[in-house]
Coordinates of C-alpha atoms and ligand atoms in Angstrom, one line a residue:
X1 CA -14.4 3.4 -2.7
X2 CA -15.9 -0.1 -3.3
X3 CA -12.4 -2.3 -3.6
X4 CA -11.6 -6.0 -4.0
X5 CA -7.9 -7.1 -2.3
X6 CA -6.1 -10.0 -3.2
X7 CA -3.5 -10.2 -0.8
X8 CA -0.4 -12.6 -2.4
X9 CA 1.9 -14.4 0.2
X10 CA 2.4 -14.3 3.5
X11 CA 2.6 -10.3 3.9
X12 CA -0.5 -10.0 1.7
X13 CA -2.8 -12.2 3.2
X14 CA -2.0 -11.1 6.8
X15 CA -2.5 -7.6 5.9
X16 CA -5.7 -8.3 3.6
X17 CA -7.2 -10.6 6.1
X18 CA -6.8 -7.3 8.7
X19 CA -8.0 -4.6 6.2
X20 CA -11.5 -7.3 5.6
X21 CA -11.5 -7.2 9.2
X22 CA -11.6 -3.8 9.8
X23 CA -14.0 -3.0 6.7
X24 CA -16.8 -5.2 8.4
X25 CA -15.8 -4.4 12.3
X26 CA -16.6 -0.9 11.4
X27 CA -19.5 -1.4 8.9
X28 CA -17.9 0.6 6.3
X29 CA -18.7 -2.0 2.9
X30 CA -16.2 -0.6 1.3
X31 CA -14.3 -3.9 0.5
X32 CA -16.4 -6.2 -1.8
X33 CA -14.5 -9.4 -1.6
X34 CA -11.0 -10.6 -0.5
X35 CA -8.6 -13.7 -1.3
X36 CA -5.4 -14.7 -0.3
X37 CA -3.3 -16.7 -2.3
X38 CA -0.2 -17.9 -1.4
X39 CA 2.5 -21.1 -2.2
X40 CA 2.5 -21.7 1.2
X41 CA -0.7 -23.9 2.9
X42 CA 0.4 -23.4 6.4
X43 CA 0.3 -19.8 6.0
X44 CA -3.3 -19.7 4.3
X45 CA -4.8 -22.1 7.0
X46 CA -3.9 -19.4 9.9
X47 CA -6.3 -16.7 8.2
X48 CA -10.0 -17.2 8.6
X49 CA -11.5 -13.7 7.3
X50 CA -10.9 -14.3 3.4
X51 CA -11.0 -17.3 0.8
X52 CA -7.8 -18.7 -0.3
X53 CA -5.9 -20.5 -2.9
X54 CA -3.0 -22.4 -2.9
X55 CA -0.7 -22.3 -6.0
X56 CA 2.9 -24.0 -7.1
X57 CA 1.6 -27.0 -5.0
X58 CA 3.5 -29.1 -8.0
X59 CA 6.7 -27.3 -7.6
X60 CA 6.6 -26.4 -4.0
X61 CA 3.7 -28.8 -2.2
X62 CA 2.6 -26.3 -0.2
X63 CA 6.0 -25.4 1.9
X64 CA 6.3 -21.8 0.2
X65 CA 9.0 -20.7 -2.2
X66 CA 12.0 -19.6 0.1
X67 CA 12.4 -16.0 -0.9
X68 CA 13.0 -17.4 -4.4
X69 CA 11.2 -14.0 -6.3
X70 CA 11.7 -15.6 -9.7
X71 CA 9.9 -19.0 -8.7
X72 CA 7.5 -16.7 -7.1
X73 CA 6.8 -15.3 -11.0
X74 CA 6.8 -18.8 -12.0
X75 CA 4.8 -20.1 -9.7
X76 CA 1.7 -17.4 -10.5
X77 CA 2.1 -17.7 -14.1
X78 CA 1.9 -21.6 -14.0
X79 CA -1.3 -21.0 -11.6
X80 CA -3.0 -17.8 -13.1
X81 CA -5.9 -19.7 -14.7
X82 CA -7.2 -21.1 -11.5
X83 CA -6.0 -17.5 -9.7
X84 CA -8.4 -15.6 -11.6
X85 CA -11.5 -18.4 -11.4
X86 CA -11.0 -18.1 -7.6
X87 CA -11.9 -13.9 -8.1
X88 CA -14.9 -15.0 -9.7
X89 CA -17.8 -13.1 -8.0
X90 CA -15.1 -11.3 -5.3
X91 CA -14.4 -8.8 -8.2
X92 CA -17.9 -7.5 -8.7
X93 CA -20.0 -5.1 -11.0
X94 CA -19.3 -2.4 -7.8
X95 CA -15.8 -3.1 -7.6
X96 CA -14.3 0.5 -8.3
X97 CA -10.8 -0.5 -8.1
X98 CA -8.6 -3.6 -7.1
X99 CA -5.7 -3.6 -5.0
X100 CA -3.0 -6.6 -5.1
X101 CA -1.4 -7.0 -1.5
X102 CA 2.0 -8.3 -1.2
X103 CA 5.4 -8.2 0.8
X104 CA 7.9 -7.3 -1.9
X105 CA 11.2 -8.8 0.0
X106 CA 9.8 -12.3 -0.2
X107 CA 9.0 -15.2 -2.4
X108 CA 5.7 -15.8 -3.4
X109 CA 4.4 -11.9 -2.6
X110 CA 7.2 -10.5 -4.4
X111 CA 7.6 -12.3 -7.4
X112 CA 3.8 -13.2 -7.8
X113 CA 2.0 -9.9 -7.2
X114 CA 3.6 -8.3 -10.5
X115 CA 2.2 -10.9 -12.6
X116 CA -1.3 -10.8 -11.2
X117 CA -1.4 -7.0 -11.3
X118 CA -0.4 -7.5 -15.6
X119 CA -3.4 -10.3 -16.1
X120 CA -5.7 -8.2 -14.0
X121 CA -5.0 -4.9 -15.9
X122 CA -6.1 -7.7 -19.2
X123 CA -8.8 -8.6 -17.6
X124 CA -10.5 -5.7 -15.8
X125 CA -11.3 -1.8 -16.0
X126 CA -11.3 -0.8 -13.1
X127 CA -7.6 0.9 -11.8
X128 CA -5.1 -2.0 -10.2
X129 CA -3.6 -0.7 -7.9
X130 CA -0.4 -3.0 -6.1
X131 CA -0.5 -2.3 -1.7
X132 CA 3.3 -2.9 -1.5
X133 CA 4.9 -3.3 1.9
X134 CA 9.1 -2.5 1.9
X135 CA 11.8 -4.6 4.1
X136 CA 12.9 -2.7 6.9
X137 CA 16.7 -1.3 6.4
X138 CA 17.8 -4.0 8.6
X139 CA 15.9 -7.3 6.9
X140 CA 19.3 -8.2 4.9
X141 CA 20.4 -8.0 1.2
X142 CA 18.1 -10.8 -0.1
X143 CA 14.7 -9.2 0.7
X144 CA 16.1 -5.7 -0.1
X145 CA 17.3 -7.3 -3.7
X146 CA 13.4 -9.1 -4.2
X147 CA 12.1 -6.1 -3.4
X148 CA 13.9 -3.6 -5.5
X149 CA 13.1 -6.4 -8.7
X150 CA 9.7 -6.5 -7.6
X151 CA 9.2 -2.8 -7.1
X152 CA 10.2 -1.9 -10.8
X153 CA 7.8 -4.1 -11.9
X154 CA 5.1 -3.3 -10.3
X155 CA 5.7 0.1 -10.9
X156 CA 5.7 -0.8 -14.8
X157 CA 2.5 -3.0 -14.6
X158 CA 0.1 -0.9 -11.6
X159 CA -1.8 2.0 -11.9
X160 CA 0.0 3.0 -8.6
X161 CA 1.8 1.6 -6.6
X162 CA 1.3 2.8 -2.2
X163 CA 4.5 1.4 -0.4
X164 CA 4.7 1.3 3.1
X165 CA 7.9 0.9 4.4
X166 CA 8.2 -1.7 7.2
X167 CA 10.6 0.9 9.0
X168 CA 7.8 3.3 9.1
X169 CA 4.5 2.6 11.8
X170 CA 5.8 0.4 14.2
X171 CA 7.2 1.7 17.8
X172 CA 10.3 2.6 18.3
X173 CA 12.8 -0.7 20.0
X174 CA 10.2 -3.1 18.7
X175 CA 12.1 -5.5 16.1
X176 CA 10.4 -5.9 12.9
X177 CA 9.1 -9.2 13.5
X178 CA 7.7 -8.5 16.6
X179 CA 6.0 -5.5 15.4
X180 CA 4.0 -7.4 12.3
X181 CA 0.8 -7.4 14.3
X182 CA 1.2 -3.3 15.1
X183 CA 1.9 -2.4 11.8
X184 CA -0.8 -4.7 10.2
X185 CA -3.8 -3.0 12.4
X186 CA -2.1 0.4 11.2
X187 CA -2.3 -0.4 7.6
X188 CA -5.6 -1.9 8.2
X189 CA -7.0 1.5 9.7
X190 CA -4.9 3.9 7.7
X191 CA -5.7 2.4 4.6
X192 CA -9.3 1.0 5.1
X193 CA -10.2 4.7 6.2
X194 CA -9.2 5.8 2.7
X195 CA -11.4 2.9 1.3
X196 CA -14.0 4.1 3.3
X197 CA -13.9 8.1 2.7
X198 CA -14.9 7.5 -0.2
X199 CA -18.1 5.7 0.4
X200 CA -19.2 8.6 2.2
X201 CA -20.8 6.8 5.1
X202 CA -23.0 9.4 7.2
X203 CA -24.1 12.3 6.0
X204 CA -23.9 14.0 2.3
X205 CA -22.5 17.1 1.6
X206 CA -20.8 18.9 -1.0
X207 CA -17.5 18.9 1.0
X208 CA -17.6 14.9 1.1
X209 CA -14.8 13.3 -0.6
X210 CA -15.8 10.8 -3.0
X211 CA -13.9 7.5 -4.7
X212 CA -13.6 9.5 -7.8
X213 CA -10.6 11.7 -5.6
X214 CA -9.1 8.8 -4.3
X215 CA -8.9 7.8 -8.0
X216 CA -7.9 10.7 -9.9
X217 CA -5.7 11.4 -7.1
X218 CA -3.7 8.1 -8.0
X219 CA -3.9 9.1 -11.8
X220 CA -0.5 10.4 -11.4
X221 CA 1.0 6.7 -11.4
X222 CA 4.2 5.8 -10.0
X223 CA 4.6 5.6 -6.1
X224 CA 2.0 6.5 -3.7
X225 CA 1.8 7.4 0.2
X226 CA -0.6 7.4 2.8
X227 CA -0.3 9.3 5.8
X228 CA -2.4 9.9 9.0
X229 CA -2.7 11.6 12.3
X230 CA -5.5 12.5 14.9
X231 CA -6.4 14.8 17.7
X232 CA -8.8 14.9 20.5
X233 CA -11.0 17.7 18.6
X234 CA -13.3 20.7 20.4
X235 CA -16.8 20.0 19.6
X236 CA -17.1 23.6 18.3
X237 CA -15.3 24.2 14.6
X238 CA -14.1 27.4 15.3
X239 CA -12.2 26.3 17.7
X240 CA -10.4 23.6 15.6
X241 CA -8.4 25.5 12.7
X242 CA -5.2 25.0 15.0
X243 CA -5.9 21.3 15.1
X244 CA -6.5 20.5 11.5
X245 CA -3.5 22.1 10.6
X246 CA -1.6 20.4 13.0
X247 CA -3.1 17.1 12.2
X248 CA -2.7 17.7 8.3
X249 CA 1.4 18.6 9.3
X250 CA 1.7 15.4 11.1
X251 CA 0.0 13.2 8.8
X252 CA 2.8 14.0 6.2
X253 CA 5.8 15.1 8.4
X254 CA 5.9 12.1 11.1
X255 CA 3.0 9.8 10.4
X256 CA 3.4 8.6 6.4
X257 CA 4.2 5.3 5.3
X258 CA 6.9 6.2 3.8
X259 CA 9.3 8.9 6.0
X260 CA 10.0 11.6 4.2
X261 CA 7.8 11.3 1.4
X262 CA 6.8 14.9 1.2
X263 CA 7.1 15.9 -2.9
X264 CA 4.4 14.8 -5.1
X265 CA 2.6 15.2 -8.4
X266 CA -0.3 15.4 -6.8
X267 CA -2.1 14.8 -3.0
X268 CA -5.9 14.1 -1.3
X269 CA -6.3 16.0 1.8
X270 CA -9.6 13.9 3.7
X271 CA -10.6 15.1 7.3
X272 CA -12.3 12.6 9.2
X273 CA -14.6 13.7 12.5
X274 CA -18.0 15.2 13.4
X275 CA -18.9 17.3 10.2
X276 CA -20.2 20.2 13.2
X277 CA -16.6 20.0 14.2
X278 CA -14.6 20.8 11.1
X279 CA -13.8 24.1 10.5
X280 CA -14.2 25.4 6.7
X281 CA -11.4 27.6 7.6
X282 CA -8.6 25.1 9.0
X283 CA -9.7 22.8 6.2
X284 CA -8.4 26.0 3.2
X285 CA -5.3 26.8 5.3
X286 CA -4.5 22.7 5.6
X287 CA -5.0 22.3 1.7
X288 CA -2.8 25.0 0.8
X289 CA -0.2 24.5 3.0
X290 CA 0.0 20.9 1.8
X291 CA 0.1 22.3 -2.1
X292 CA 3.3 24.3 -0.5
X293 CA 4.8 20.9 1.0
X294 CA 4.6 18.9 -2.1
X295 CA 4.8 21.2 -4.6
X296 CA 1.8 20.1 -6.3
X297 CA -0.5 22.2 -8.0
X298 CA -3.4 19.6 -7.8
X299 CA -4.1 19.1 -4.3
X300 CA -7.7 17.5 -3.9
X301 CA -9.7 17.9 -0.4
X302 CA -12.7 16.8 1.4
X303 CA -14.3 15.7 4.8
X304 CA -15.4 12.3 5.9
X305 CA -18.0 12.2 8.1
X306 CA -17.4 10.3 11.1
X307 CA -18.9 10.1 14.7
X308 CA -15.7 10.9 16.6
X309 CA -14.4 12.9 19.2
X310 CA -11.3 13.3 17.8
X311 CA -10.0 15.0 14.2
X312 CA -7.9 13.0 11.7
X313 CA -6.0 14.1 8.6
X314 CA -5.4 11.4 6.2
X315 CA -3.2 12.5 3.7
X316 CA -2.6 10.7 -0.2
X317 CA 0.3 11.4 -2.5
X318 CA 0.1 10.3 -5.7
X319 CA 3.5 10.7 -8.0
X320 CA 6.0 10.4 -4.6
X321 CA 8.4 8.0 -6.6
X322 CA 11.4 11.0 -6.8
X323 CA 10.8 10.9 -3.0
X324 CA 14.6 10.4 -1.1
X325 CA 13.0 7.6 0.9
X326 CA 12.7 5.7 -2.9
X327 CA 16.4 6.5 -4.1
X328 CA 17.5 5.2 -0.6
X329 CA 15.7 1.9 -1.1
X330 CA 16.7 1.7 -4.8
X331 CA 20.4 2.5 -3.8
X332 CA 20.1 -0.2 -1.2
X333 CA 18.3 -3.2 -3.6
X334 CA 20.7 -2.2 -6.4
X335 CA 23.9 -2.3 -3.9
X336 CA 22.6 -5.7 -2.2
X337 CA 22.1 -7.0 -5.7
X338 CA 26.1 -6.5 -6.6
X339 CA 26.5 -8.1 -3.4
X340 CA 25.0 -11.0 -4.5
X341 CA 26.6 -11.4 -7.9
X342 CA 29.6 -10.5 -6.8
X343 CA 29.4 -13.7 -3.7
X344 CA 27.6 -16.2 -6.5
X345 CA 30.2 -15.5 -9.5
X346 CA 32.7 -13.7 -11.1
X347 CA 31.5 -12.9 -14.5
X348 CA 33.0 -9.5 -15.2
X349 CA 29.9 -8.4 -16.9
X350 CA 27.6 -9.3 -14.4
X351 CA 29.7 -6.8 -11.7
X352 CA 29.4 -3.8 -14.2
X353 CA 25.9 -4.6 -14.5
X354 CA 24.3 -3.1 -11.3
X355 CA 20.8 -2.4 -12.6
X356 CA 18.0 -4.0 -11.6
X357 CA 16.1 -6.4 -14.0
X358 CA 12.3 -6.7 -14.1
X359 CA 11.0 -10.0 -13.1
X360 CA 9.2 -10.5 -16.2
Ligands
LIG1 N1 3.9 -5.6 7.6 C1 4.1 -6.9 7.4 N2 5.2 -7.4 6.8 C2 5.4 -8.7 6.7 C3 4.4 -9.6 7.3 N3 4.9 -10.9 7.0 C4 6.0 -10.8 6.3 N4 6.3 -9.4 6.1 C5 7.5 -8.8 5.4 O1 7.4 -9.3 4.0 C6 8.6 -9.7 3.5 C7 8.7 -11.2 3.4 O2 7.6 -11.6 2.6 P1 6.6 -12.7 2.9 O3 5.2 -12.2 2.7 O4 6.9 -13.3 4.3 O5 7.0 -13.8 1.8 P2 6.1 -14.6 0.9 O6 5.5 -13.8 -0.1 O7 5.2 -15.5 1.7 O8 7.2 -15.6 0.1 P3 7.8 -17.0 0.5 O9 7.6 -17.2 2.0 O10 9.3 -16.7 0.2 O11 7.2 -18.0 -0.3 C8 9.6 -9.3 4.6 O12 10.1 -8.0 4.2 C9 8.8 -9.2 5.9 O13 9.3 -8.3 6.8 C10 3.3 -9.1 7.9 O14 2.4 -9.8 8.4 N5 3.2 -7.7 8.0
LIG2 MG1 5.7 -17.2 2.8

């Protein structure tokens, strides 16, 4: 799938700057242009893989907006115009779909990405799709609070939205912090494989998944998921049913990017390795045991041709938003919301109030 990423704060460009990276270390040409933009200039000066753009530099000058989601909004909507001049010729005729990257417990990211996402979906055809990337449970009640806001409104503006939680593909012991870099490189492969399965690289065959899946597959709106596992693989395929239904199980079980994420609308099966490798067989008994898991009746499937010595199951779920991961978070961004009305002021109406607002 031909994509253009616009990665928005600190979150986003780190995480766009790594899945540009891995899209032309490994030859794919799936991604067709990137930009970062963020309100912070120190932050854009560290990444040297994508064009960038500073905006807010009359509100902020260039020192970032301190969590402060609503300035965040501000900020982007002062600075759209120049925004979407900057996308000039990195959204492109080929450009299938575009993907706005962003860390939703922030400033800039969180309160900026929802507004892009709306003057894209003006602007463009193509799906816009937000990459979102979660706090951790332990990254305190502001970021859990931006990030619930920023959630329901991308969720209201994107044609879906894939979270991945910052809990979920780091090591275990590692603080959050420390374990940006590891979790970055997973996004990066995990998510510029799926970019790539679709451009069917090597080799054509009916059983090749095509963007069109990854698409339709996202149709279903709401929250999305990505999961992925691999296996050292037997070179012959009759020998590998075992291993793509183990890989399949712990793409979704243990290795999504967001735990527990298991019932969906609908799901893409893809499994990557040596097409003489994967068995017809495994591939049927995979695909129906994942319509089983998440209750979806329209589970799409296909291989991606890849010279490997290993199997991988890469596994999308489209419609995962009624997911107990989700009601966690919500519970958590809605609870550290109260919190914070209840420390800034007193207003009775404000403590009965407990939803969260859009930003926009
Ligand atoms: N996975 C990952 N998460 C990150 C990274 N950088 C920040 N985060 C997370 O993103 C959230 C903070 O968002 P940032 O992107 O730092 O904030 P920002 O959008 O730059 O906004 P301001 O700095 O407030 O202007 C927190 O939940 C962090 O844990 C990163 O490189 N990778
Ligand atoms: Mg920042």
């Amino acid at each position: 799938m031909k994509v253009s990423l616009i990665g928005v704060g600190q979150a986003g460009g780190n995480v766009t700057e790594r899945l540009a990276r891995f899209d032309a270390d490994m030859g794919f040409g799936a991604v067709q242009g990137a930009l970062a933009v963020n309100s912070a200039e120190a932050d854009l000066q560290s990444l040297q893989f994508v064009d960038t753009q500073l905006i807010g530099a009359d509100r902020v000058n260039g020192h970032g907006v301190g969590a402060d989601n609503e300035l965040g909004t501000e900020v982007m909507q002062s600075d759209i115009q120049q925004v979407l001049n900057s996308l000039d010729g990195r959204v492109s005729s080929k450009s299938e779909a575009i993907f706005v990257v962003a860390g939703l417990g922030g400033g800039t990211g969180s309160g900026g990405a929802p507004v892009l996402v709306h003057h894209l979906q003006q602007i463009y055809d193509v799906p816009v799709y937000a990459l979102g990337v979660l706090p951790g449970r332990n990254e305190g009640a502001l970021y859990q609070a931006n990030a619930g806001r920023s959630l329901k409104t991308l969720l209201r503006e994107a044609d879906s939205t894939l979270l991945i939680d910052n809990d979920s593909w780091h090591e275990q012991g590692e603080s959050v912090e420390g374990a940006f870099d590891t979790i970055n490189e997973k996004i990066a492969k995990r998510v510029g494989l799926l970019f790539a399965s679709g451009e069917a690289v090597e080799g054509v065959g009916e059983s090749v998944v095509d963007s069109s899946e990854v698409i339709n597959t996202l149709r279903a709106g709401g929250v999305a998921a990505l999961g992925y596992a691999t296996e050292i693989a037997s070179e012959d395929s009759s020998e590998n049913i075992t291993t793509t239904m183990t890989v399949s199980r712990q793409a979704l079980l243990t290795g999504t990017s967001l735990p527990d994420a298991t019932e969906a609308d609908s799901a893409l099966l893809v499994i990557a390795g040596d097409p003489d490798a994967i068995p017809r067989k495994g591939v049927e008994k995979a695909r129906h045991w994942l319509e089983d898991e998440t209750g979806s009746m329209q589970v799409r499937g296909g291989d991606f041709p890849l010279d490997s010595d290993r199997l991988g199951a890469l596994v999308l779920l489209g419609g995962a938003e009624r997911s107990d991961r989700i009601q966690r978070f919500m519970d958590r961004a809605r609870e550290a919301k109260k919190e914070q009305e209840t420390e800034s002021t007193d207003h009775a109406e404000q403590l009965t109030d407990d939803r969260l607002e859009n930003l926009f």
